[in-house]
Each structure stands twice: as C-alpha cells, then as structure tokens.
XYZ file of C-alpha atoms in Angstrom:
121
model
C 0.000 0.000 0.000
C 0.973 3.646 -0.402
C 2.364 5.117 2.793
C 3.175 8.715 3.658
C 4.894 9.536 6.931
C 5.540 13.073 8.191
C 8.322 13.834 10.637
C 10.067 16.918 11.977
C 7.324 18.661 13.911
C 7.868 20.139 17.326
C 7.728 23.276 19.433
C 9.582 26.442 18.500
C 9.437 30.098 19.466
C 8.241 32.759 17.048
C 10.888 33.570 14.455
C 12.388 30.096 14.584
C 12.600 27.410 11.922
C 11.561 23.811 11.396
C 11.993 21.350 8.544
C 9.279 18.769 7.943
C 9.883 15.605 5.943
C 7.411 13.366 4.139
C 8.619 9.919 3.146
C 6.551 8.118 0.501
C 6.628 4.406 -0.297
C 4.608 1.944 -2.360
C 4.260 3.850 -5.634
C 6.170 5.895 -8.207
C 5.203 9.565 -8.114
C 6.906 10.943 -11.226
C 3.586 12.098 -12.699
C 2.018 13.107 -9.393
C 1.910 16.168 -7.192
C 2.799 16.324 -3.514
C 1.252 18.857 -1.174
C 1.399 20.154 2.366
C -1.757 21.003 4.291
C -2.364 22.102 7.868
C -5.297 22.029 10.239
C -5.743 23.870 13.524
C -8.381 22.839 16.095
C -11.872 23.868 15.009
C -10.727 24.975 11.559
C -10.855 23.522 8.061
C -7.867 21.883 6.468
C -5.803 24.556 4.703
C -3.509 24.319 1.702
C 0.074 25.381 2.444
C 2.204 24.470 -0.564
C 2.727 21.839 -3.239
C 5.190 20.593 -5.816
C 4.650 18.767 -9.087
C 7.030 15.859 -8.795
C 8.432 15.704 -12.319
C 8.809 19.364 -13.391
C 9.344 20.631 -9.834
C 6.828 23.461 -10.170
C 5.782 24.841 -6.783
C 2.785 26.732 -5.430
C 2.235 28.416 -2.040
C -0.575 30.027 -0.146
C 0.021 33.783 0.230
C 0.453 33.642 4.004
C 3.636 31.536 3.749
C 5.255 32.943 0.601
C 8.825 33.989 1.284
C 8.930 31.983 4.520
C 8.198 28.374 3.522
C 9.879 26.308 0.804
C 8.744 22.968 -0.626
C 11.485 20.772 -2.051
C 12.057 17.117 -2.890
C 14.628 14.353 -3.114
C 13.795 12.288 -6.201
C 15.978 9.308 -5.294
C 14.434 8.952 -1.839
C 10.839 9.863 -2.783
C 10.920 12.398 0.012
C 9.325 15.839 0.156
C 10.384 18.596 2.550
C 8.797 21.702 3.960
C 11.350 24.225 5.196
C 9.592 26.700 7.495
C 11.424 29.892 8.435
C 10.343 32.908 10.490
C 7.544 30.909 12.062
C 4.566 32.735 13.550
C 2.070 31.617 16.219
C -0.636 31.444 13.550
C 1.405 28.725 11.819
C 0.623 26.361 14.706
C -1.305 23.370 13.369
C -1.193 19.692 12.564
C 0.686 19.460 9.264
C -0.158 16.778 6.704
C 1.560 15.704 3.528
C -0.503 14.340 0.658
C -0.144 12.861 -2.824
C -2.522 13.271 -5.729
C -3.265 15.152 -8.937
C -2.193 18.561 -7.635
C -3.720 21.957 -7.061
C -4.913 23.605 -3.854
C -8.035 21.569 -3.138
C -7.771 18.701 -0.639
C -10.188 16.695 -2.796
C -7.513 16.385 -5.474
C -5.212 14.432 -3.164
C -5.792 10.723 -2.668
C -3.164 9.680 -0.114
C -2.476 11.316 3.232
C -0.051 11.001 6.077
C -1.052 10.958 9.724
C 0.237 14.445 10.457
C 2.961 16.034 12.547
C 2.309 18.747 15.122
C 3.894 22.191 14.834
C 3.532 24.558 17.781
C 4.885 28.114 17.632
C 4.949 30.078 20.878
C 5.169 33.823 21.449
C-alpha cells in the first residue's frame, strides 16, 4: 500500500525554523503532485504548498510565501517543507498528501497521519 509519513514537527518560538519531511513508499510519483496542508483545532484543512514531482513546479498560499519552501529528493521519494520565520498562527497539525495537484484537498488521494507544529510567542 501507499504510505506517507511526516516527521520533523515540534515546538519552537516565534521567528524560529523547522523542517518537515514526508517519506513516501509503495508507488512511483513521477507524474504526481505532492502537497502540504495544515489544520488547527476547530478549523478547516488549509492548503500550504505543493510541488509537481516531475517538473518541480511549486505553489504556495500567500500567508507563507517567502517563509516556507517545498522541495524534494527524487531518489528517496521524500518531500520537505522548510519553514522559516515561524509565527504563532502557523501552529497546526501538518499533513503531507499525494494526488493530482492543485490547492483543493479533494484532489489528493493519499495522506499522512500528520505532525504537530507549535509556535509560541
């Protein structure tokens, strides 16, 4: 089966940095897209950023542009989310996902279990 596992979450003070990793196994993703989403308690799941696996094209929600970077390691089928200058409003459970791409969660078919990011003031 396809498995996605997020790691790298934790607690950090405002202005700090974290790097999340998403390891994918069970399928080749050369024609797929990989995305990052986040969900805070009581809120809807929100698109953060994504990358088309083969061309490497990226997309980001406005609130993280210039602070977050999505990248990948083709050989390891691993996607990363580098988060710099973190803000308290970035606190959420972060999910990685695989699917056809775009900003809508409905376009992603496989999901990880999530990793918690907590940013304190």
